XYZ file of N, CA and C in Angstrom:
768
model
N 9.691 21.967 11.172
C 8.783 21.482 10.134
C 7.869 20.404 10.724
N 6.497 20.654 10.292
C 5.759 19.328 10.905
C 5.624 18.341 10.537
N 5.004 17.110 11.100
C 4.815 15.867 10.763
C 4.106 15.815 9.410
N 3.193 16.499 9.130
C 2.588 16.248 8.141
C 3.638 16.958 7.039
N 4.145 18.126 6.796
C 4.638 18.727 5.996
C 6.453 17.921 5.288
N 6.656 17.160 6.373
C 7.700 16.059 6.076
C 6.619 14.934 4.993
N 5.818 14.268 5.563
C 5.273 13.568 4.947
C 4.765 13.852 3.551
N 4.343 15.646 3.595
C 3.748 15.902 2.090
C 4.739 15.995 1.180
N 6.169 16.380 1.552
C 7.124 16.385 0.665
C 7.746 14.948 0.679
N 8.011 14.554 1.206
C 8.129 13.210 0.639
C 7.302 12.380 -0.369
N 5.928 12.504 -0.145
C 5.025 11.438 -1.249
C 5.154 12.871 -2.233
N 5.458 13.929 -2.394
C 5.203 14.469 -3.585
C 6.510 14.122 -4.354
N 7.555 14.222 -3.761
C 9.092 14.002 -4.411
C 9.381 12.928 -5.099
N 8.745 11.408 -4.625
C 8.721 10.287 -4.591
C 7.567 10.354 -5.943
N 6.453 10.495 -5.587
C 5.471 10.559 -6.829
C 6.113 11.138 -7.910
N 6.740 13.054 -7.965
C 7.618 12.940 -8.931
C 8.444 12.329 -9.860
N 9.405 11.660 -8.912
C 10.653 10.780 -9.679
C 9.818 9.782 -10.525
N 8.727 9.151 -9.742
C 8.388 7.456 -10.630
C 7.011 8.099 -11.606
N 6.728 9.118 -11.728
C 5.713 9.649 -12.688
C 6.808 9.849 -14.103
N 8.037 10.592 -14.006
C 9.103 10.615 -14.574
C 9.588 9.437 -15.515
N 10.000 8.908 -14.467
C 10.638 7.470 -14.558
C 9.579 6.643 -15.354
N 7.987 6.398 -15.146
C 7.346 5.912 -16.377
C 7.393 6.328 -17.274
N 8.057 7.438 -17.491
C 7.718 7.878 -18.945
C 9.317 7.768 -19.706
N 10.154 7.334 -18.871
C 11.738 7.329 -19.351
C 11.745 5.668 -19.374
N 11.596 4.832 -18.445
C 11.877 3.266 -18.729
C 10.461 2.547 -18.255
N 9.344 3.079 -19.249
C 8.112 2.452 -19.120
C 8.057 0.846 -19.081
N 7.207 0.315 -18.281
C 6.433 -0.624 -18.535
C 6.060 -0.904 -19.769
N 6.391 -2.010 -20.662
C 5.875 -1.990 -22.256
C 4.309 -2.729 -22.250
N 3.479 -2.319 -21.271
C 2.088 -2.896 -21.542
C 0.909 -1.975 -22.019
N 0.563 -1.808 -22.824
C -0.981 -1.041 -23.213
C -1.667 -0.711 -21.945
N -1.961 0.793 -22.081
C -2.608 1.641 -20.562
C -3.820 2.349 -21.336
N -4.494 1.763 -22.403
C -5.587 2.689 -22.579
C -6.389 3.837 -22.154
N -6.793 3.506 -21.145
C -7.483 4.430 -19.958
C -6.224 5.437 -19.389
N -4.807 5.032 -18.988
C -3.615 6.248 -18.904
C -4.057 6.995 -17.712
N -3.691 8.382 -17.994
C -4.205 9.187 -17.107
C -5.555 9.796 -16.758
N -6.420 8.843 -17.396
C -7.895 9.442 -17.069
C -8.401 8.794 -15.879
N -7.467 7.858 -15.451
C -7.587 7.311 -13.967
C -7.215 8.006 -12.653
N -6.456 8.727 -13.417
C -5.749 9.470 -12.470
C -6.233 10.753 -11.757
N -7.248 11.268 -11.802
C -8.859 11.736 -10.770
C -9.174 10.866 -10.089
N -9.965 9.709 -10.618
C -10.238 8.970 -9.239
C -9.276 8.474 -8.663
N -8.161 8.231 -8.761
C -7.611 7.631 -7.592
C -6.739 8.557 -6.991
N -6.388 9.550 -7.253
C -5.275 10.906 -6.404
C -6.614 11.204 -5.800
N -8.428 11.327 -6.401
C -9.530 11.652 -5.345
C -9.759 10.934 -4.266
N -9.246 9.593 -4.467
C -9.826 8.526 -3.444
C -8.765 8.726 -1.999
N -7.409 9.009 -2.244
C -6.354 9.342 -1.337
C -7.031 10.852 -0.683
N -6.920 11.728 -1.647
C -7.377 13.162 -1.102
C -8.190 12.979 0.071
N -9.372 12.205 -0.389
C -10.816 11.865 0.483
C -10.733 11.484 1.512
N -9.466 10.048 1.438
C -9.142 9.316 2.969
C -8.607 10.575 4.067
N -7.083 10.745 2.914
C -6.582 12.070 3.766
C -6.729 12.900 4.131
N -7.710 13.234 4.033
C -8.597 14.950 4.503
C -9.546 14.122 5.545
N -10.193 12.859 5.419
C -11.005 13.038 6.284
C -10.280 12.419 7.713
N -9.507 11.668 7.784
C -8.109 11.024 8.158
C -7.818 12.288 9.740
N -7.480 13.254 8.878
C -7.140 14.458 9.472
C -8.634 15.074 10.185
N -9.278 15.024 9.858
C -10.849 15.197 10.542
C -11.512 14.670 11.562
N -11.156 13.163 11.244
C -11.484 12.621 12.373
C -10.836 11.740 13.401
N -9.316 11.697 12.790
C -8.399 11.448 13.873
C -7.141 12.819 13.635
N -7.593 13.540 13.987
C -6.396 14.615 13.522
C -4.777 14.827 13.699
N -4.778 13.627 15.015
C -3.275 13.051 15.191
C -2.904 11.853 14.705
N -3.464 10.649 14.448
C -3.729 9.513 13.622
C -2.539 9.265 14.384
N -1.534 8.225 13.617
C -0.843 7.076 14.441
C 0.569 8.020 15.474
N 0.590 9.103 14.904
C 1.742 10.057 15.417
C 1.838 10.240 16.944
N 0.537 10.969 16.803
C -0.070 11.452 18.028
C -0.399 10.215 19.018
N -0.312 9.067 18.813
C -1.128 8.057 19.583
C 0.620 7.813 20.351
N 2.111 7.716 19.146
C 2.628 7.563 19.705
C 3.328 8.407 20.421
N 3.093 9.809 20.659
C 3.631 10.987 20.968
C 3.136 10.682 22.528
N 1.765 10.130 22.554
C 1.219 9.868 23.458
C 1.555 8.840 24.332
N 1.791 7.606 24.073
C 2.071 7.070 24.223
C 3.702 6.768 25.356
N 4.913 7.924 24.513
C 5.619 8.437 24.860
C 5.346 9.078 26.053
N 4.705 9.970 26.104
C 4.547 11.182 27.016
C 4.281 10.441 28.886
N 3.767 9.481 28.182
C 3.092 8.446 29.513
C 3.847 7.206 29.919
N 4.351 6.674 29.053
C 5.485 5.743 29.347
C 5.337 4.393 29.114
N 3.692 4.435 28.066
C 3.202 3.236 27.249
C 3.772 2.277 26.434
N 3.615 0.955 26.359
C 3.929 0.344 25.284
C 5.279 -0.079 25.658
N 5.818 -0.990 24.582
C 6.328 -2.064 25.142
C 8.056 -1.386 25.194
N 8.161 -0.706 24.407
C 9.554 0.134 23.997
C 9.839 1.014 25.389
N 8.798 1.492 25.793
C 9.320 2.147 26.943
C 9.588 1.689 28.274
N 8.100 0.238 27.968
C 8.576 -0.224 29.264
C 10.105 -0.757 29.454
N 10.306 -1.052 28.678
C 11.720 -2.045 28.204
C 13.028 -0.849 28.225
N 12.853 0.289 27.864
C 13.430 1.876 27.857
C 14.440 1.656 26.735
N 14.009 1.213 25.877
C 14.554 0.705 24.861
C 15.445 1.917 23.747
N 16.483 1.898 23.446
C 17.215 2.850 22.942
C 16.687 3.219 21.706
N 16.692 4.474 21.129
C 15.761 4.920 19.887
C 16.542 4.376 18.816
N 18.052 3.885 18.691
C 18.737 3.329 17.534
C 18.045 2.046 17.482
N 17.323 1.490 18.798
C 17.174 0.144 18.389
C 15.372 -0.109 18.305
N 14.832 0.935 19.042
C 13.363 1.219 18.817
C 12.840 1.811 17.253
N 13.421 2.427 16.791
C 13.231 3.101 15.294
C 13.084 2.188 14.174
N 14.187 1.610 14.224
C 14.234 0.845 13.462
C 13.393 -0.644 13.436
N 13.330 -1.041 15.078
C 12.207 -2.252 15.622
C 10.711 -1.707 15.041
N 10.401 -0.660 15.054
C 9.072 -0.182 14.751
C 8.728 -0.182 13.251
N 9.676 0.429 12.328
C 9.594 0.136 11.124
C 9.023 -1.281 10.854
N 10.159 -2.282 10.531
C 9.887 -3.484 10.446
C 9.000 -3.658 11.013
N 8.602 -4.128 12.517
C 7.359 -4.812 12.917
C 5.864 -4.142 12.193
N 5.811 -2.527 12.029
C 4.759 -1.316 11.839
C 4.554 -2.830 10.231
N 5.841 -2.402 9.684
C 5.935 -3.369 8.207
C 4.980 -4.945 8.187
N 5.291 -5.887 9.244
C 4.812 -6.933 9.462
C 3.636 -7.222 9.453
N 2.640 -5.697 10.561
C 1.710 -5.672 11.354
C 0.935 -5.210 9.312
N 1.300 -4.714 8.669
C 0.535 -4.514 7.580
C 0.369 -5.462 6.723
N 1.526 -6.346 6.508
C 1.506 -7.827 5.417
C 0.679 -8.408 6.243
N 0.340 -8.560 7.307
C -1.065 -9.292 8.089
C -2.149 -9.013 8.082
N -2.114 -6.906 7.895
C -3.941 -6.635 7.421
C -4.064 -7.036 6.453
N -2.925 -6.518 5.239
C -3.315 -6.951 3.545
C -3.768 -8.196 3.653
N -3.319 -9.533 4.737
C -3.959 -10.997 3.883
C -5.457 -11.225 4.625
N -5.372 -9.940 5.861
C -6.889 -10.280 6.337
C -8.068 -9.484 5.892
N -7.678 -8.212 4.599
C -8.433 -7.460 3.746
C -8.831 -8.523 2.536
N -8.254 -9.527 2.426
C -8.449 -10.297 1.274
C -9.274 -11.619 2.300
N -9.172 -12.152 2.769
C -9.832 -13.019 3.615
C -11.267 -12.965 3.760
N -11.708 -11.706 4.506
C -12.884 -11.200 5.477
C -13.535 -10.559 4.256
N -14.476 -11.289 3.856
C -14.915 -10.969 2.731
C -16.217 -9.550 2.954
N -16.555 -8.967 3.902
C -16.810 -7.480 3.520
C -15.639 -6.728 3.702
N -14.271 -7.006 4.489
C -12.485 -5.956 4.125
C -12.454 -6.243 2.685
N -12.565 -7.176 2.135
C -12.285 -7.692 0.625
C -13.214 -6.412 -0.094
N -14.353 -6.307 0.211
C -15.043 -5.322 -0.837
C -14.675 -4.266 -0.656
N -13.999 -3.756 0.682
C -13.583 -2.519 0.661
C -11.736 -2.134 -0.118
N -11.736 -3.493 -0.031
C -9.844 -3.389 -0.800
C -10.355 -3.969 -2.195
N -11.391 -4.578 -2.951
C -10.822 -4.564 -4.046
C -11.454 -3.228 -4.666
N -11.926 -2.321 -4.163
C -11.920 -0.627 -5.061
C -10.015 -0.239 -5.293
N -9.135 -0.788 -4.788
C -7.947 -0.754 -5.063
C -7.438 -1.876 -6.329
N -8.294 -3.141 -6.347
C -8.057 -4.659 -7.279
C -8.579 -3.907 -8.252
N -9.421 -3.269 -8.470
C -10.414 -3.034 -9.568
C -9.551 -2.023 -10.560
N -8.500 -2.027 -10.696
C -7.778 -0.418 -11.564
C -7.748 -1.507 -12.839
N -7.976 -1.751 -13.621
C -7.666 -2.369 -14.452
C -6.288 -2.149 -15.487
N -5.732 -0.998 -14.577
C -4.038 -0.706 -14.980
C -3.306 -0.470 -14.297
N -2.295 -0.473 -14.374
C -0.968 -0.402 -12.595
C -0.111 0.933 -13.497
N -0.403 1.775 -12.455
C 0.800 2.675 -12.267
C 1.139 2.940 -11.286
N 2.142 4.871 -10.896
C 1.793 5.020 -9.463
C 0.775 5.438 -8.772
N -0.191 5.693 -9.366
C -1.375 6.252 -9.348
C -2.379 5.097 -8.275
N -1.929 3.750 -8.978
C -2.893 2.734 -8.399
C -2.370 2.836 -6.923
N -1.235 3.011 -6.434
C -0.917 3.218 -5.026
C -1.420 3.726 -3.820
N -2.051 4.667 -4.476
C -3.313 5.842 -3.763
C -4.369 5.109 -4.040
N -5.216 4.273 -4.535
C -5.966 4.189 -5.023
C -6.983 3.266 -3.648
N -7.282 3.546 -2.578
C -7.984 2.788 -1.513
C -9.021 3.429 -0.941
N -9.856 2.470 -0.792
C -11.169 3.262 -0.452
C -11.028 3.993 0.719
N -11.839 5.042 1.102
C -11.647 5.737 2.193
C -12.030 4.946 3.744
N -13.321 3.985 3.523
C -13.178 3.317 4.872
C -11.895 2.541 4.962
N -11.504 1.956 4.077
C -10.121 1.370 4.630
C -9.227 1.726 5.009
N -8.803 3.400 4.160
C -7.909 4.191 5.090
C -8.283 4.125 6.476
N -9.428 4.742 6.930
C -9.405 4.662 8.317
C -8.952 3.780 9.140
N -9.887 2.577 8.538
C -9.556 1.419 9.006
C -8.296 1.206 9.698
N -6.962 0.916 8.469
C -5.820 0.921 8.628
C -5.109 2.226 9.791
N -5.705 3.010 9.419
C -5.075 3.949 10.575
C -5.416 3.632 12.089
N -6.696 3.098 12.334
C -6.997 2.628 13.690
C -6.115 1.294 14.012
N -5.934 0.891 13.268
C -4.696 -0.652 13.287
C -3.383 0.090 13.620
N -2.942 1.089 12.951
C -1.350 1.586 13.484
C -1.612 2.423 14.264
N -2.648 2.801 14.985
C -3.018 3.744 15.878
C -2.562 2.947 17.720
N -3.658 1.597 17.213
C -3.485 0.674 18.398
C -1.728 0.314 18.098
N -1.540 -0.099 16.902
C 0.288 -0.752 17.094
C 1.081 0.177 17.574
N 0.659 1.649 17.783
C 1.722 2.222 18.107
C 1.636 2.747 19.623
N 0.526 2.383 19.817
C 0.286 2.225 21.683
C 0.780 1.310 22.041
N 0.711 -0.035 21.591
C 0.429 -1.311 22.231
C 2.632 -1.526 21.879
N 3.340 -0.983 21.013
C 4.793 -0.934 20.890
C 5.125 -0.211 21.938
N 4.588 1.025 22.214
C 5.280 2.322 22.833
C 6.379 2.619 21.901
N 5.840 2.844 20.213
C 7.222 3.408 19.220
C 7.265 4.606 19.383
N 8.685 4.960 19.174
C 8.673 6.014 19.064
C 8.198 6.706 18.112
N 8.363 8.373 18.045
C 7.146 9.224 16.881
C 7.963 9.083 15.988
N 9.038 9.145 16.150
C 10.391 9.627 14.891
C 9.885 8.353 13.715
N 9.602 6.671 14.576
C 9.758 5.222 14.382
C 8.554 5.589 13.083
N 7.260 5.967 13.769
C 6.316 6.293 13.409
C 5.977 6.711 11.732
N 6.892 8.171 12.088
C 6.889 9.060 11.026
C 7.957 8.471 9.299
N 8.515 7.964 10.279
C 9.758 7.195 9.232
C 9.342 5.718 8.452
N 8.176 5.239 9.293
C 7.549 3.899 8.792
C 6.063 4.701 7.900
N 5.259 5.837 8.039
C 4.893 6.203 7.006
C 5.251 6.814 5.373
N 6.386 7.154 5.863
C 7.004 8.079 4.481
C 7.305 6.455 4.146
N 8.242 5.553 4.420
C 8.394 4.117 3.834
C 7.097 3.654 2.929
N 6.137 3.645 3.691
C 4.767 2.708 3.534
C 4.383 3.569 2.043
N 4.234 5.084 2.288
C 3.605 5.451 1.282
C 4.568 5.570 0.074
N 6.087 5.574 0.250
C 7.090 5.686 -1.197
C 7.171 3.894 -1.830
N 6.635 3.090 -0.464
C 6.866 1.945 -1.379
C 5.383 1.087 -2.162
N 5.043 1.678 -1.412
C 3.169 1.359 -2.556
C 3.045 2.544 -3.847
N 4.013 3.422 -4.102
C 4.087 4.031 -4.995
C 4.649 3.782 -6.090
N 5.784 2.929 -5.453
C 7.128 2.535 -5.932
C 6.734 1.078 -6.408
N 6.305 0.243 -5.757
C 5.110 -1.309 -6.305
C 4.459 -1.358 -7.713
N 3.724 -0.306 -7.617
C 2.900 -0.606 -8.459
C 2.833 0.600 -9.440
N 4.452 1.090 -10.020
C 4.865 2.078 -10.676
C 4.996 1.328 -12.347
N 4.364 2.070 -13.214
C 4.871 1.516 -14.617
C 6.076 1.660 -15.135
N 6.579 0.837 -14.117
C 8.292 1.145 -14.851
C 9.193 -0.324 -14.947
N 9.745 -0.174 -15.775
C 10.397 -1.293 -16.354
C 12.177 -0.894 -15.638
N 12.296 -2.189 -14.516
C 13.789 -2.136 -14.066
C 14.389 -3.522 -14.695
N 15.910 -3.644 -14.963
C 16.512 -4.544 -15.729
C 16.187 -5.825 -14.697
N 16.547 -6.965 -15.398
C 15.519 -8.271 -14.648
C 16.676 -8.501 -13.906
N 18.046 -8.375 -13.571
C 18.821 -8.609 -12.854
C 19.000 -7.802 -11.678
N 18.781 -6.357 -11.903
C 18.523 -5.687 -10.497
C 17.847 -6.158 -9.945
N 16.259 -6.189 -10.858
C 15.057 -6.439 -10.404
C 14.624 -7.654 -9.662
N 15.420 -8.442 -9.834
C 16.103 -9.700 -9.012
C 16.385 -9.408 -7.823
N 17.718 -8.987 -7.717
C 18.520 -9.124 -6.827
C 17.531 -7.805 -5.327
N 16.706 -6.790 -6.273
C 16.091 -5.949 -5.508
C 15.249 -7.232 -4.400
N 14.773 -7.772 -5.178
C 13.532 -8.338 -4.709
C 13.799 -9.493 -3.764
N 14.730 -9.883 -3.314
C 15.407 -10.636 -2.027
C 14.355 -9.837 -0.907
N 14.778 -8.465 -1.084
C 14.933 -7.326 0.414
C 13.746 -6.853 0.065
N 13.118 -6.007 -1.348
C 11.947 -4.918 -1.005
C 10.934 -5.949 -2.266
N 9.958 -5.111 -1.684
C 8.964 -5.994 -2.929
C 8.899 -4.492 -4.604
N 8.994 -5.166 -4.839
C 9.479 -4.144 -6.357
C 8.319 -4.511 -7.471
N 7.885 -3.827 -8.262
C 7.327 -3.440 -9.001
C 6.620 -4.680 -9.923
N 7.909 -6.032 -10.234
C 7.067 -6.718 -11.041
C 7.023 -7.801 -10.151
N 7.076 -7.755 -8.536
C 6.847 -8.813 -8.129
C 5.150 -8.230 -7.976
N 4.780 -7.235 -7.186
C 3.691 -7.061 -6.743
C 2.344 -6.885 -8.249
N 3.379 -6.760 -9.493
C 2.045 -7.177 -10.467
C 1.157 -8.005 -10.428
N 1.840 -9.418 -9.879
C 1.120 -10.690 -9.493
C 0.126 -10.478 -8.865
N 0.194 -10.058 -7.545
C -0.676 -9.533 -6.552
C -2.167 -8.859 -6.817
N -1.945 -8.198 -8.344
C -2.889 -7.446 -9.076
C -3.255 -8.446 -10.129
N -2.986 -9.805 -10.222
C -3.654 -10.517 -11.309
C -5.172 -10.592 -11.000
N -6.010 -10.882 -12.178
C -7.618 -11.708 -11.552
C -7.411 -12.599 -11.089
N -7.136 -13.085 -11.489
C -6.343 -14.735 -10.980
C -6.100 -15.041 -9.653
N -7.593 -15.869 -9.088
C -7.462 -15.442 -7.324
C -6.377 -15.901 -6.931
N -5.302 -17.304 -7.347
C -4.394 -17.769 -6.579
C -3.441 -16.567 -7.086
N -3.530 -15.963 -8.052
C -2.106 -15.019 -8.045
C -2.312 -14.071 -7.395
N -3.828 -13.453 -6.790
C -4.305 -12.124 -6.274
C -3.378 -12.507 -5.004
N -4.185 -13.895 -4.252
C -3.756 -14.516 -3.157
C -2.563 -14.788 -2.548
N -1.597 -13.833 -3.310
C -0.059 -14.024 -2.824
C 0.689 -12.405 -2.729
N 1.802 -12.964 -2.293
C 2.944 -11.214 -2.086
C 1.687 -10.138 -2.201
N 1.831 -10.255 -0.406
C 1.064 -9.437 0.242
C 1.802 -8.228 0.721
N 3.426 -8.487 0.404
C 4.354 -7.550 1.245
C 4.118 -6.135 0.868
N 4.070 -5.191 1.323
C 4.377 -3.772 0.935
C 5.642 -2.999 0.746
N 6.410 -3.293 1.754
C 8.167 -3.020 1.483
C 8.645 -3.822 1.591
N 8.870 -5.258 2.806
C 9.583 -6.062 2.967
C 9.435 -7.401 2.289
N 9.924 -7.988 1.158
C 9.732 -9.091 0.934
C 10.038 -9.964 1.776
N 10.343 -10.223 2.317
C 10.229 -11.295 3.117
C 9.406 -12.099 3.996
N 8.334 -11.034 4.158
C 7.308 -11.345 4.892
C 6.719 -12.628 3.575
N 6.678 -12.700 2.586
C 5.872 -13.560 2.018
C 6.856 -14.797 2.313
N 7.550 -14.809 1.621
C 8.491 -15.850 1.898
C 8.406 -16.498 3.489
N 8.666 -16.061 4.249
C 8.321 -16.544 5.655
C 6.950 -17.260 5.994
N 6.003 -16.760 5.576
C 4.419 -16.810 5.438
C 3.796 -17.598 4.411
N 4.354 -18.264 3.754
C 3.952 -18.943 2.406
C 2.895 -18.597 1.559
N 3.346 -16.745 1.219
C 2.069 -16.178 0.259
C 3.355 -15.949 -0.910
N 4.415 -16.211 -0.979
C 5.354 -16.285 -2.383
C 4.942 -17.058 -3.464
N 5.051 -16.756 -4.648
C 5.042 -17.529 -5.273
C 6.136 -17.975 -6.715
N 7.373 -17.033 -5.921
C 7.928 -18.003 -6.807
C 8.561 -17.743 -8.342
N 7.822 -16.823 -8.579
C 8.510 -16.435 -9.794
C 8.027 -14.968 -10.148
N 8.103 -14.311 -11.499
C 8.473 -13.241 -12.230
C 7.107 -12.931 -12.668
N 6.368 -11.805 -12.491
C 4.765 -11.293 -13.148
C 5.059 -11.709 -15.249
N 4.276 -11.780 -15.727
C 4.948 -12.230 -16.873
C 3.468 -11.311 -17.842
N 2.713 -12.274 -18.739
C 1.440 -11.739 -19.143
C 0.201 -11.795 -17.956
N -0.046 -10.805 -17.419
C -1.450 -11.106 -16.716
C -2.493 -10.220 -17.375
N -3.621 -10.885 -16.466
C -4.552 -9.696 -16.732
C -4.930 -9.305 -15.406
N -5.027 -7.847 -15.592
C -5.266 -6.964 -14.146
C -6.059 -6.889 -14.236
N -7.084 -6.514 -12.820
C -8.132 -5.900 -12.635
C -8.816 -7.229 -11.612
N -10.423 -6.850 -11.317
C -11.293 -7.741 -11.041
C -12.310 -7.964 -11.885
N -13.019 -9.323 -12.594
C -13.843 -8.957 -13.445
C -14.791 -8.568 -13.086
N -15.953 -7.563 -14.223
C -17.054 -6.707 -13.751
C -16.659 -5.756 -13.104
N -15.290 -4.882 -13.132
C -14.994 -3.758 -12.223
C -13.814 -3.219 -13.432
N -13.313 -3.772 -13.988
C -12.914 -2.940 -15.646
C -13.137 -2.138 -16.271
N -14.242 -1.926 -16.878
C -15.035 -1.148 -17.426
C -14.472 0.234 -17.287
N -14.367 1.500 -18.123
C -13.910 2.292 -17.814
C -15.261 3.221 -17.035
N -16.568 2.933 -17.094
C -17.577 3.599 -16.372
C -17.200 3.466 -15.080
N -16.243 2.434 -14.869
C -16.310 2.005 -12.898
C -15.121 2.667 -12.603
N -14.479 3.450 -13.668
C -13.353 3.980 -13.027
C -13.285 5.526 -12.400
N -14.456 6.079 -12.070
C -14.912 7.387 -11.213
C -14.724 7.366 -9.973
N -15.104 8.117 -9.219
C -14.878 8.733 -7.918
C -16.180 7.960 -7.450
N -17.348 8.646 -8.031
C -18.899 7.867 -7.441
C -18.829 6.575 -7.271
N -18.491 5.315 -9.053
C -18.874 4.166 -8.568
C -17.539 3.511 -7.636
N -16.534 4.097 -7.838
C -15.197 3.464 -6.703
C -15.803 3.762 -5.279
N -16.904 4.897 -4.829
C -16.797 4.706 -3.618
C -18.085 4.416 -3.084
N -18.819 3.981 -4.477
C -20.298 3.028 -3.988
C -19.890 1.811 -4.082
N -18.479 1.052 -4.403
C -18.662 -0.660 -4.988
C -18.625 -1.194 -4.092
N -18.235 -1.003 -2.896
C -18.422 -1.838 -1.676
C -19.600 -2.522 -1.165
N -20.964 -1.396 -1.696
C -21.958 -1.588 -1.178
C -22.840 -2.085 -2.303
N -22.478 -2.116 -3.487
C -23.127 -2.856 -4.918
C -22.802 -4.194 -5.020
C-alpha cells in the first residue's frame, strides 16, 4: 500500500469518527453557517493537496527516502536505530511546526496567508483543512528541508503526517469532552477546548497555544495561557461575514 493511500485512509477514518462524534457530544455553541462552510474549506485542502502532489510530487517522504538512500542528515550520520529515530522525528517534525505556527502569526505577509484559516468564524473539523494553498506549500518546503537536514526516517515521516493531520482535525472538532478528561488530556496533546483560544479575535488569546499535537511545546515557550476556552468570539474581524466564506474570497484575502 502506498504512502499516500495510508495517509488517505487515515484522514478519512479520523474525519469520520469526529464528524460523528459532533453530532453525538456536540459543542453547545450556535454554528449558523454549519455545513455551508464545509465547500470552502474541504476545497481549500483539495487545492493545496492536488497541487502539493503537482509540484512536489514526493513532498517530505521522498526528500526523506532520499535522504536515506544517500546517507543524509543527522540520523544517519549518527546510524541511529529506527526505534529511536521514529519516534525522535515525530516529536522534533512536532516542534519544528509549533515554531512555523508562531512565525505564520509574527511575519505579517505568513499572517495573511494563515489567517484565511483565523477567518472561519466557526470551529469544527472542517476548520482543520481550512489553509490557504500557498501555505500548504510553504509548510511542505519546511518539512521537506527538516527531513533532509534530520536524515528521518520515511516510516518517521509518514507517521508524523497521519499525527499532524488527525490532530488538527481532532483540535478544532465541535465536540464537547468531559472537563476532567479534557484536563488531564491536555497535560500531553492539545485538545479541542484548549486550541479554541487560539481561534479567539482576541490578539493576546490568538497569540497563544500554538501547539498542534504536543502541548507542551507552549508551556515550555511561554505561548500558554493558562486556563480553559470559555465564551469567545471566533473569527477575525471583517472576515466573518458569510460572503467571505467561499473558495474565491478565501483564496483572494491574502492579497485584499
Amino acid at each position: 500500500m502506498s504512502e499516500a493511500t495510508i495517509r488517505l485512509a487515515a484522514f478519512l477514518g479520523v474525519l469520520a469518527l469526529l464528524l460523528a462524534a459532533e453530532r453525538l457530544i456536540p459543542w453547545q455553541v450556535p454554528r449558523p453557517l454549519g455545513w455551508r462552510r464545509w465547500l470552502p474549506n474541504f476545497g481549500l485542502v483539495a487545492l493545496g493537496a492536488v497541487t502539493v502532489r503537482f509540484l512536489m510530487p514526493l513532498a517530505a517522504v521522498g526528500a526523506a527516502l532520499w535522504a536515506q538512500s544517500r546517507g543524509v542528515g543527522l540520523f544517519n550520520w549518527l546510524e541511529a536505530p529506527a526505534w529511536l529515530a521514529i519516534p525522535l522525528t515525530i516529536v522534533l517534525l512536532d516542534l519544528l511546526i509549533y515554531w512555523q505556527h508562531r512565525v505564520f502569526h509574527v511575519v505579517p505577509v505568513l499572517w495573511r496567508l494563515h489567517r484565511v484559516h483565523h477567518a472561519d468564524p466557526e470551529m469544527d473539523a472542517s476548520t482543520g483543512l481550512r489553509f490557504h494553498p500557498i501555505e500548504i506549500w510553504l509548510s511542505m518546503w519546511v518539512k521537506i528541508a527538516a527531513a533532509i537536514a534530520l536524515g528521518a526516517p520515511p516510516e518517521g515521516v509518514v507517521a508524523f503526517e497521519i499525527i499532524l493531520n488527525a490532530a488538527s482535525l481532532f483540535e478544532h472538532a465541535a465536540i464537547r469532552i468531559p472537563p476532567r478528561l479534557e484536563a488531564a488530556l491536555g497535560w500531553v496533546i492539545v485538545t479541542p477546548n484548549l486550541h479554541r483560544i487560539h481561534h479567539s479575535e482576541r490578539e493576546e488569546e490568538t497569540n497563544s497555544h500554538y501547539g498542534f499535537c504536543l502541548s507542551i511545546w507552549d508551556r515550555l515557550f511561554g505561548s500558554w495561557r493558562g486556563r480553559w476556552a470559555g465564551e469567545l468570539v471566533l473569527g477575525v474581524k471583517g472576515y466573518r461575514a458569510a460572503r467571505e466564506q467561499h473558495v474565491l474570497p478565501l483564496l483572494t484575502q491574502p492579497f485584499r
